[in-house]
């Protein structure tokens, strides 16, 4: 029978991609198809006998000899498409230099994560990168977002990796891809899917069978998309990173060789790199893979360069992550790094003969609940803003770092740099005043039947989402008690305890016990647990299950017969909030609650942010609350989708370390539906454990 195959290729329609990628384009896609006929088909087609036709036999023999003589004189290189003919060597090493084909190549890179930037702004951010004098884009690939449920993949919309990579090529940027599977990146569980934790014996980032089987299936799908985008296939990807900072984890010596082989077996043919900080550089190296370093100071640069030369000999050096700032944690100050110090360190890196990648060039936003956390001496969740004090702000605006770095990198260019795009318009809108609200206790009646269980079930093992558990959001546990005493248990990350609808306190990492006051008769005990973000870096990633972990005890006796509500805060959750369910805010609202706000943005929407002031009593909001937004564009329409455009940011003006308010960036866009609710799915934690008061 016939065997057919199809191979995607990218066709260059303008100037060839030169070593420094000036004036290049990857403008359109084409299809190359071929058909192979099996040997059995050929045998079936041979219906005549050679013995009956000796003349034909002689003629066939002469034709074969003639064909052989002609083929020997052919120049086979002319059969390769012209636009691929010069793409033979790719990015490779020659002594202390990177080479792109036959030319010395300096990697001037910058990190932008497509999943942290609204797709409508990808081009703006990439043009600003090119105008800064950089020639290479680096990006992580988040497994947990691309495979939210086992075997169900999402590479559409804001997660369209291929479109992002092709756009970078069109603009004139090479690409270094960092596909993980673990990426750190201050994202929930370091980019690993939470459904992996359904296995009680799971050993992440090892060759544990349950982990490698999942990685293999994910890589099968991911690499089928990535392979055609490689340099030698006509795409912009010149290098691929093997895992991420594994030397700092180092649980299984067979793991990194397994990941390297998994990439190569699926068609990755470009230069392979590792990336480690000073704590893991020695243990993170893999045979046949170039080691690169992550750092922020010139002192680290000197130490690590010395080490790299001692273990790798004379090979190209690269700082895969030069940290242009740092991420922020709830309750801590906004981290900043002076622009003059950044310029001095970048200059020192280049003077040391090292290529560089600016992490981050543009940070963006941890949309929805995807932020990670750190847990060394104490648990600290990352803020929703991933501003990072980067070269561009969270909103994509220019900084002093941009101006200085553009002048510096521009000095290496033979031609003038492209002009930077104009700043995007912003708008100040009228204050938002909540008008309607819904108490959480009223919401429970129309979000579906709860899960019934003898014991508490952690978030990842809830029988929801086609058996994949719950990844983000909140979870409400409910049971009946008849006596007072001491309530104890392990709650991750923070649980608000209620008797019926009255809040009596919180349980978290530090507070594992709470006193239940005297009650009369049967009373509902309710615990509303928030997942504040799974740890993304460290040795405890195997222990990142959320909710109530194990039994919940009253006076050392395990409680039974729980009703469990999954409050994942996804769009499907809010679609159940029909307009007739909302009521006007009473004088004394019942918390926790959802609030409904409206504002008019006119016919020309512009970017803005929502600022939620943290005020003082006499109106204390000491409970969890949720705030809704509904944009009005002439007629009531939804402004934007929750996951991508309504995002709580952390800091106020750039460089301020004060935590007296919370902001929300809003990406204005054309409405996507005629009726919809957009939410701010985040309890306020602006400065400390609780918020005294907040207003929309």
XYZ file of C-alpha atoms in Angstrom:
696
model
C 0.000 0.000 0.000
C 1.105 3.600 -0.454
C 2.721 5.597 2.361
C 2.198 9.359 2.420
C 3.848 11.979 4.546
C 3.810 15.726 4.923
C 6.593 18.002 6.114
C 6.182 21.666 7.043
C 8.807 24.089 5.883
C 9.117 27.857 6.146
C 9.893 29.642 2.896
C 12.030 32.771 2.907
C 10.650 35.391 0.554
C 13.106 38.203 1.059
C 16.801 38.723 1.780
C 18.684 35.679 3.003
C 19.133 35.331 6.753
C 22.619 36.711 7.326
C 24.771 35.901 10.363
C 23.626 38.957 12.265
C 20.059 38.579 10.985
C 19.842 42.081 9.524
C 16.923 42.617 7.193
C 15.694 39.024 7.366
C 12.159 37.703 7.002
C 10.401 34.405 7.357
C 7.261 35.503 5.670
C 5.179 32.611 4.576
C 4.553 28.926 5.020
C 4.555 26.216 2.411
C 3.882 22.535 2.208
C 6.233 19.888 0.892
C 4.514 16.608 0.174
C 5.795 13.320 -0.979
C 4.455 9.833 -1.665
C 6.376 6.661 -1.236
C 5.363 3.434 -2.887
C 6.096 0.325 -0.882
C 8.181 -2.513 -2.218
C 5.164 -4.775 -2.183
C 3.338 -2.386 -4.519
C 6.274 -2.435 -6.920
C 6.295 -6.216 -6.946
C 2.590 -6.253 -7.684
C 3.124 -3.912 -10.645
C 5.656 -6.307 -12.260
C 3.238 -8.264 -14.397
C 5.454 -9.096 -17.322
C 8.212 -11.679 -17.483
C 11.807 -10.726 -18.194
C 12.361 -14.066 -19.850
C 9.663 -13.344 -22.447
C 11.144 -9.966 -23.453
C 14.986 -10.187 -23.636
C 15.099 -6.964 -25.726
C 13.415 -5.001 -22.973
C 15.787 -6.513 -20.432
C 18.812 -5.279 -22.390
C 17.234 -1.848 -22.849
C 16.505 -1.584 -19.141
C 20.094 -2.510 -18.302
C 21.473 0.152 -20.671
C 19.112 2.738 -19.155
C 20.371 1.949 -15.649
C 24.015 2.311 -16.748
C 23.304 5.607 -18.519
C 21.410 6.952 -15.485
C 24.309 6.080 -13.222
C 26.760 7.988 -15.414
C 24.492 11.055 -15.518
C 23.830 11.030 -11.765
C 27.569 10.955 -11.024
C 27.983 14.258 -12.860
C 25.129 16.010 -11.021
C 25.912 18.686 -8.421
C 23.642 17.467 -5.635
C 23.819 20.762 -3.739
C 21.818 22.380 -6.527
C 18.881 20.136 -5.645
C 18.585 21.792 -2.193
C 16.222 24.815 -2.183
C 18.229 28.022 -2.581
C 16.884 29.514 0.643
C 18.131 26.479 2.610
C 21.416 25.978 0.763
C 23.417 28.220 3.100
C 21.906 26.664 6.246
C 24.231 23.730 6.753
C 26.160 24.278 9.979
C 23.835 26.395 12.096
C 25.035 27.854 15.369
C 28.195 25.988 16.383
C 31.421 26.451 18.298
C 34.896 27.202 17.008
C 37.399 27.838 19.741
C 36.162 30.632 21.967
C 33.614 31.879 19.418
C 30.070 31.072 18.442
C 29.800 30.695 14.685
C 26.655 31.024 12.586
C 27.644 29.197 9.417
C 31.094 30.662 8.625
C 30.835 33.935 10.565
C 31.591 34.797 14.176
C 28.295 35.404 15.961
C 27.685 37.260 19.211
C 24.425 36.388 20.940
C 22.797 39.580 22.197
C 19.616 38.127 23.620
C 16.610 39.158 25.673
C 13.845 37.173 27.361
C 10.150 37.729 26.687
C 7.615 35.078 27.661
C 4.735 34.934 25.202
C 2.408 33.574 27.892
C 2.979 36.678 30.034
C 2.195 39.237 27.321
C -1.177 39.779 25.581
C -0.872 38.441 22.046
C -1.951 41.831 20.681
C 1.280 43.253 22.144
C 3.760 40.599 21.020
C 4.791 42.612 17.981
C 5.217 45.826 19.984
C 7.519 44.134 22.518
C 9.556 42.314 19.851
C 10.011 45.487 17.795
C 11.268 47.240 20.920
C 13.721 44.399 21.455
C 15.045 44.678 17.905
C 15.281 48.468 18.234
C 17.395 47.990 21.375
C 20.091 46.319 19.301
C 19.421 42.724 20.357
C 19.501 39.908 17.816
C 18.090 36.926 19.727
C 14.855 36.209 21.583
C 14.776 33.635 24.377
C 11.584 32.210 25.805
C 10.455 29.446 28.119
C 7.689 26.991 27.196
C 5.251 26.343 30.128
C 4.117 22.709 30.160
C 1.361 23.372 32.726
C -0.353 25.900 30.441
C 0.052 23.913 27.235
C -1.214 20.633 28.733
C -3.653 21.690 31.494
C -5.258 18.243 31.367
C -3.419 15.048 30.553
C -3.367 14.555 26.785
C -5.280 17.783 26.030
C -3.027 20.408 24.489
C -3.532 24.136 24.032
C -1.323 26.054 21.595
C -3.876 28.672 20.598
C -4.433 32.358 21.345
C -1.951 33.652 23.882
C -0.269 30.226 23.927
C 0.464 30.057 20.189
C 4.171 29.312 20.451
C 4.661 28.838 16.724
C 3.102 32.216 15.899
C 5.337 33.910 18.468
C 8.510 32.308 17.105
C 7.572 33.130 13.499
C 6.782 36.714 14.461
C 10.245 37.017 16.018
C 11.763 35.749 12.767
C 9.726 38.200 10.711
C 10.977 41.071 12.857
C 14.601 39.943 12.500
C 15.363 37.966 15.655
C 16.914 34.557 16.150
C 15.398 32.372 18.863
C 16.826 30.265 21.699
C 14.082 27.975 22.966
C 13.932 26.792 26.577
C 11.318 23.996 26.541
C 11.939 22.476 29.961
C 10.027 20.374 30.878
C 10.842 22.248 34.118
C 11.403 25.980 33.561
C 11.346 27.616 37.057
C 10.405 31.083 35.724
C 8.527 32.027 38.922
C 5.525 30.167 37.523
C 3.375 27.650 39.411
C 5.365 24.416 40.066
C 8.093 25.648 37.735
C 5.827 25.068 34.744
C 5.074 21.423 35.568
C 1.377 20.404 35.445
C -0.270 19.985 38.847
C -1.944 16.742 37.714
C 1.450 15.061 38.016
C 0.976 15.303 41.798
C -2.029 12.973 41.692
C 0.562 10.199 41.961
C 1.396 9.985 45.670
C 4.844 8.586 44.824
C 5.653 11.168 42.153
C 9.310 12.185 41.897
C 9.472 15.250 39.695
C 12.560 15.994 37.603
C 13.862 12.410 37.818
C 13.669 9.281 35.687
C 10.759 8.049 37.812
C 8.522 6.191 35.373
C 5.397 8.216 36.095
C 7.270 11.427 35.304
C 9.172 10.297 32.199
C 6.038 8.780 30.642
C 4.299 12.142 30.977
C 7.338 14.016 29.631
C 7.577 11.682 26.650
C 3.950 12.278 25.654
C 4.321 16.033 26.083
C 7.571 16.162 24.098
C 5.999 14.048 21.345
C 3.459 16.803 20.837
C 5.652 19.832 21.548
C 8.608 18.813 19.406
C 6.381 18.106 16.408
C 5.703 21.851 16.503
C 9.263 22.941 17.336
C 11.316 20.801 14.932
C 10.182 22.603 11.722
C 11.067 25.951 13.321
C 14.746 25.058 13.689
C 17.417 26.953 11.765
C 18.442 24.034 9.578
C 14.814 23.582 8.527
C 14.448 27.254 7.612
C 13.243 28.580 10.957
C 14.755 31.009 13.495
C 15.568 28.591 16.372
C 19.366 28.420 16.599
C 19.717 26.681 19.984
C 17.661 24.705 22.489
C 18.195 24.510 26.237
C 18.210 21.161 28.059
C 15.959 21.478 31.156
C 16.741 24.395 33.474
C 19.156 24.900 36.391
C 19.199 21.181 37.160
C 22.515 21.424 38.981
C 20.715 23.138 41.877
C 18.327 20.163 42.139
C 20.549 17.215 41.190
C 18.348 14.335 42.350
C 19.057 11.818 39.576
C 22.298 11.553 37.540
C 20.402 9.779 34.743
C 17.841 12.559 34.340
C 19.727 15.155 32.268
C 21.081 12.571 29.789
C 17.479 11.344 29.464
C 16.198 14.861 28.623
C 19.035 15.392 26.122
C 18.195 12.120 24.389
C 14.462 12.898 24.479
C 15.116 16.113 22.553
C 17.473 14.547 20.030
C 15.260 11.506 19.437
C 12.413 13.827 18.464
C 14.409 15.755 15.900
C 16.197 18.560 17.756
C 19.369 19.131 15.726
C 20.489 22.615 16.778
C 23.084 23.504 19.419
C 22.152 22.274 22.914
C 22.815 24.338 26.050
C 22.419 24.016 29.803
C 21.837 26.920 32.178
C 22.866 27.030 35.856
C 23.531 29.513 38.623
C 26.581 29.506 40.868
C 25.076 26.888 43.202
C 24.467 24.339 40.474
C 26.952 24.988 37.680
C 29.279 22.118 38.581
C 26.503 19.509 38.855
C 24.345 20.673 35.953
C 26.701 19.899 33.093
C 25.930 17.199 30.502
C 28.339 15.540 28.095
C 28.046 17.032 24.639
C 26.089 20.082 25.826
C 27.531 23.593 26.236
C 27.190 24.914 29.786
C 26.077 28.535 30.290
C 25.768 30.581 33.461
C 23.183 32.731 35.288
C 24.236 35.718 37.385
C 23.731 39.344 38.354
C 27.079 40.708 39.601
C 30.539 41.189 38.152
C 32.017 39.216 41.049
C 29.962 36.163 40.040
C 31.062 36.651 36.439
C 34.755 36.381 37.291
C 34.318 33.281 39.465
C 32.120 31.401 37.023
C 34.139 32.271 33.950
C 37.189 30.824 35.683
C 35.268 27.652 36.498
C 33.880 27.256 32.976
C 37.338 27.515 31.429
C 38.654 24.913 33.881
C 35.977 22.326 33.031
C 35.100 23.148 29.399
C 38.384 24.431 28.087
C 38.418 26.997 25.310
C 34.769 27.189 24.273
C 32.324 30.060 23.805
C 31.061 31.635 27.008
C 27.520 32.801 27.539
C 25.538 34.330 30.377
C 22.166 32.733 29.666
C 20.482 34.810 32.364
C 21.828 38.199 33.298
C 19.189 39.271 35.808
C 18.223 42.858 34.949
C 16.119 43.035 38.135
C 14.315 40.518 40.326
C 10.836 39.206 41.047
C 8.702 40.339 44.000
C 7.033 38.410 46.822
C 3.807 39.304 48.610
C 4.643 41.302 51.730
C 8.085 42.332 50.497
C 9.446 45.442 48.770
C 9.551 45.954 45.023
C 13.030 44.909 43.895
C 14.940 47.397 41.760
C 18.392 47.429 40.168
C 19.995 50.707 39.169
C 20.333 51.258 35.416
C 23.963 52.367 35.705
C 24.852 49.142 37.507
C 23.083 47.158 34.784
C 25.067 48.903 32.057
C 28.366 48.372 33.889
C 27.708 44.642 34.347
C 26.547 44.129 30.761
C 29.683 45.915 29.553
C 31.855 43.697 31.762
C 30.180 40.551 30.405
C 30.823 41.560 26.783
C 34.373 42.689 27.582
C 34.999 39.239 29.067
C 34.237 37.752 25.659
C 30.860 36.352 26.656
C 27.557 36.408 24.833
C 24.586 37.533 26.907
C 20.857 37.166 27.398
C 18.967 39.821 29.364
C 16.577 38.121 31.779
C 14.161 39.804 31.627
C 13.988 42.203 28.706
C 10.239 42.441 29.318
C 8.623 40.577 32.205
C 4.892 41.013 31.721
C 2.236 39.575 34.008
C 1.446 36.338 35.843
C -2.106 36.242 34.497
C -4.793 34.656 36.640
C -3.263 32.336 39.240
C -0.135 31.112 37.459
C 2.376 32.749 39.829
C 4.864 30.553 41.641
C 6.286 30.755 45.154
C 9.456 30.257 47.199
C 9.683 28.214 50.389
C 13.021 28.116 52.157
C 12.793 29.480 55.701
C 9.202 30.559 55.136
C 6.621 30.326 52.368
C 6.401 33.404 50.125
C 4.162 33.556 47.081
C 5.207 35.585 44.047
C 3.125 38.610 43.155
C 0.942 38.713 40.079
C 3.109 41.343 38.419
C 6.209 40.004 36.678
C 7.538 43.508 36.075
C 10.962 42.286 37.293
C 12.299 45.847 37.077
C 13.172 44.756 33.535
C 14.340 46.767 30.527
C 10.690 47.406 29.614
C 8.074 47.879 32.329
C 5.187 45.482 32.871
C 3.097 47.777 30.641
C 5.790 47.703 27.921
C 7.064 51.242 28.524
C 10.663 52.366 28.094
C 13.043 52.801 31.036
C 16.451 54.310 31.702
C 17.857 50.789 31.263
C 16.452 50.657 27.746
C 18.027 53.958 26.709
C 21.469 53.033 28.049
C 21.452 49.499 26.673
C 20.230 50.668 23.259
C 23.161 53.044 22.992
C 25.544 50.275 24.114
C 24.315 47.529 21.765
C 23.915 50.038 18.955
C 27.674 50.601 19.033
C 28.146 47.027 17.720
C 25.849 47.485 14.745
C 27.147 48.341 11.267
C 23.860 50.051 10.415
C 21.612 52.406 12.400
C 19.193 50.591 14.692
C 15.486 50.630 13.817
C 13.597 53.478 15.532
C 11.853 52.404 18.758
C 8.050 52.151 18.448
C 6.038 54.964 19.990
C 4.709 54.387 23.536
C 1.207 52.948 23.642
C -1.640 55.258 24.699
C -2.931 55.104 28.270
C -6.107 56.472 29.811
C -7.335 57.486 33.253
C -10.948 56.454 33.774
C -13.507 57.349 36.409
C -13.365 55.704 39.864
C -15.098 52.360 40.203
C -17.849 52.063 42.792
C -19.223 48.568 43.531
C -22.985 48.445 43.115
C -23.904 44.754 43.171
C -22.517 41.791 45.027
C -22.899 38.075 45.658
C -21.985 36.381 48.899
C -19.974 33.203 48.460
C -22.590 31.359 50.508
C -25.268 32.359 47.998
C -23.040 31.302 45.108
C -22.787 27.729 46.420
C -26.410 27.044 45.531
C -25.915 27.439 41.780
C -22.387 26.184 41.035
C -23.314 22.523 41.062
C -23.338 19.673 43.539
C -20.344 19.469 45.877
C -18.010 16.483 46.009
C -18.849 14.204 48.932
C -16.007 12.419 50.702
C -15.344 10.781 54.054
C -11.993 12.573 54.258
C -10.645 15.848 52.895
C -9.283 15.609 49.337
C -6.421 17.809 48.238
C -6.917 20.087 45.240
C -4.928 17.998 42.744
C -6.900 14.815 43.489
C -10.393 16.257 43.295
C -12.515 14.291 40.787
C -12.988 17.310 38.486
C -11.792 18.383 35.026
C -12.079 14.886 33.549
C -10.072 13.360 36.365
C -7.216 15.878 36.215
C -7.971 17.600 39.504
C -7.956 21.336 40.149
C -4.886 23.396 39.265
C -5.574 26.899 40.583
C -7.954 28.966 42.666
C -9.802 28.132 45.864
C -11.388 25.095 47.459
C -14.120 25.072 50.132
C -14.399 22.250 52.666
C -17.589 21.850 54.656
C -18.592 19.417 57.416
C -20.798 19.401 60.526
C -19.497 19.534 64.094
C -21.344 19.358 67.402
C -18.718 20.442 69.936
C -16.027 23.022 70.540
C -12.319 22.365 71.047
C -9.040 22.541 69.115
C -9.126 22.260 65.354
C -5.836 21.081 63.795
C -4.541 20.020 60.407
C -2.239 20.825 57.504
C -3.671 23.589 55.304
C -1.964 24.731 52.107
C -1.620 27.571 51.590
C -4.065 29.602 53.666
C -7.456 28.645 54.999
C -10.121 30.918 56.437
C -12.191 29.087 59.062
C -15.931 29.729 59.435
C -18.629 28.535 61.824
C -21.672 28.679 59.578
C -20.910 32.053 57.901
C -18.912 33.680 60.722
C -15.135 33.879 60.329
C -13.166 32.773 63.401
C -9.593 32.824 62.096
C -6.997 31.482 59.675
C -4.842 28.389 59.306
C -1.611 28.344 57.290
C 2.027 27.227 57.459
C 2.572 28.903 60.825
C -0.875 28.466 62.338
C -1.813 24.781 62.337
C -4.316 24.922 65.215
C -7.283 27.120 65.996
C -9.746 27.163 68.909
C -13.375 26.450 68.086
C -15.510 28.466 70.562
C -18.534 27.108 72.339
C -21.297 26.155 69.900
C -24.848 24.903 70.279
C -26.101 21.895 68.358
C -25.170 21.046 64.770
C -22.920 23.706 63.201
C -21.335 23.974 59.756
C -17.546 24.073 59.918
C -16.207 25.599 56.711
C -12.640 26.169 55.589
C -12.008 28.271 52.474
C -8.500 27.381 51.272
C -6.525 29.474 48.815
C -3.772 28.085 46.592
C -1.337 31.001 46.673
C 1.078 29.416 44.187
C 3.125 26.232 44.101
C 6.859 26.479 44.753
C 8.798 26.909 41.507
C 12.354 26.502 42.789
C 13.926 24.337 45.448
C 14.054 20.776 46.700
C 10.457 20.570 47.919
C 8.558 20.660 44.624
C 7.275 17.105 45.186
C 5.298 18.385 48.189
C 3.218 21.079 46.511
C -0.271 19.647 46.898
C -2.832 22.257 47.920
C -5.928 22.309 50.109
C -6.282 20.290 53.298
C -3.540 17.673 53.289
C -4.520 14.515 55.145
C -7.059 14.470 57.967
C -8.578 17.444 59.750
C -8.859 16.907 63.498
C -11.128 18.256 66.224
C -9.720 17.445 69.655
C -7.404 14.926 67.965
C -10.296 13.022 66.398
C -10.479 13.021 62.577
C -13.524 14.737 61.131
C -15.610 12.877 58.549
C -18.258 13.403 55.869
C -17.009 16.407 53.933
C -18.719 18.353 51.186
C -16.079 19.917 48.932
C -16.605 22.747 46.443
C -14.109 23.387 43.637
C -13.785 27.162 43.162
C -11.282 27.228 40.311
C -12.187 30.775 39.187
C -12.028 29.827 35.510
C -14.250 31.513 32.969
C -16.669 28.572 33.069
C -17.054 29.145 36.809
C -18.122 32.764 36.371
C -20.474 31.974 33.521
C -22.799 30.486 36.114
C -23.287 33.932 37.647
C -26.333 35.008 35.681
C -27.333 38.646 35.908
C -30.457 37.942 37.950
C -28.360 36.485 40.794
C -26.723 39.796 41.724
C -28.172 42.039 44.462
C -27.407 45.558 45.595
C -24.751 45.792 48.285
C -26.475 45.899 51.697
C -25.330 48.086 54.571
C -23.617 45.063 56.131
C -22.438 42.677 53.394
C -21.819 39.003 54.158
C -18.273 37.974 53.358
C -16.525 36.408 51.463
C -18.224 38.036 48.483
C -17.993 38.881 44.810
C -18.399 42.523 43.792
C -19.712 43.837 40.499
C -18.341 47.119 39.134
C -19.056 49.027 35.939
C -17.370 51.852 34.077
C -17.580 53.565 30.694
C -14.528 53.474 28.425
C -15.982 55.126 25.334
C -15.416 54.217 21.702
C -11.585 54.192 21.791
C -10.354 51.932 24.588
C -6.839 52.534 25.889
C -4.640 50.711 28.363
C -5.164 51.519 32.007
C -4.790 49.954 35.451
C -7.058 49.311 38.395
C -5.764 50.618 41.704
C -7.240 49.030 44.822
C -6.445 51.202 47.807
C -5.762 49.558 51.151
C -7.585 51.802 53.591
C -8.403 51.824 57.294
C -11.481 50.932 59.363
C -14.367 51.641 60.114
C -15.300 49.329 57.199
C -12.940 46.377 57.710
C -12.707 43.753 54.949
C -11.014 41.067 56.990
C -12.198 38.246 54.772
C -11.529 37.030 51.287
C -13.339 38.916 48.589
C -13.520 38.929 44.821
C -14.045 41.933 42.577
C -15.823 41.894 39.232
C -15.377 44.341 36.390
C -17.736 44.960 33.553
C -16.601 47.311 30.830
C -19.099 49.489 29.000
C -18.367 50.306 25.356
C -21.486 52.296 24.450
C -23.576 49.258 25.441
C -22.807 46.781 28.235
C -20.118 44.437 26.943
C -17.339 42.448 28.507
C -14.045 44.296 28.393
C -11.684 41.329 28.260
C -11.102 37.739 29.263
C -10.101 37.167 32.868
C -7.080 34.970 32.279
C -5.288 37.342 29.935
C -6.319 40.904 30.517
C -7.448 41.513 34.098
C -4.339 41.097 36.197
C -3.445 42.372 39.665
C -0.089 44.081 39.572
C 1.937 44.690 42.679
C 3.822 47.939 42.748
C 2.763 51.488 42.115
C 5.159 53.899 40.468
C 8.333 52.259 39.185
C 11.030 52.105 41.780
C 8.754 52.584 44.782
C 9.182 50.094 47.618
C 6.049 51.195 49.444
C 3.188 48.742 49.619
C 0.224 50.958 50.204
C -1.813 49.915 47.214
C -2.452 47.271 44.615
C -2.805 47.892 40.888
C -4.458 45.986 38.112
C -3.326 46.441 34.528
C -6.134 46.282 32.007
C -5.516 45.583 28.341
C -8.331 47.325 26.495
C -9.650 45.424 23.490
C -12.731 44.892 21.416
C -15.351 42.877 23.302
C -15.436 39.128 22.734
C -19.020 38.520 23.759
C -22.229 40.439 24.251
C -22.573 39.380 27.853
C -19.800 38.399 30.194
C -18.229 38.964 33.564
C -14.578 39.691 34.106
C -12.991 39.036 37.449
C -10.052 39.974 39.589
C -9.479 36.505 41.037
C -7.127 37.379 43.834
C -7.598 38.078 47.483
C -5.672 41.189 48.419
C -2.431 40.537 50.263
C -0.693 43.832 49.726
C 1.292 44.145 52.940
C 1.142 41.352 55.411
C -1.349 38.651 56.204
C -4.591 40.569 55.966
C -6.109 43.566 54.287
C -7.934 46.037 56.511
C -10.181 47.468 53.825
C -10.331 47.724 50.082
C -12.533 49.547 47.620
C -13.113 48.867 43.935
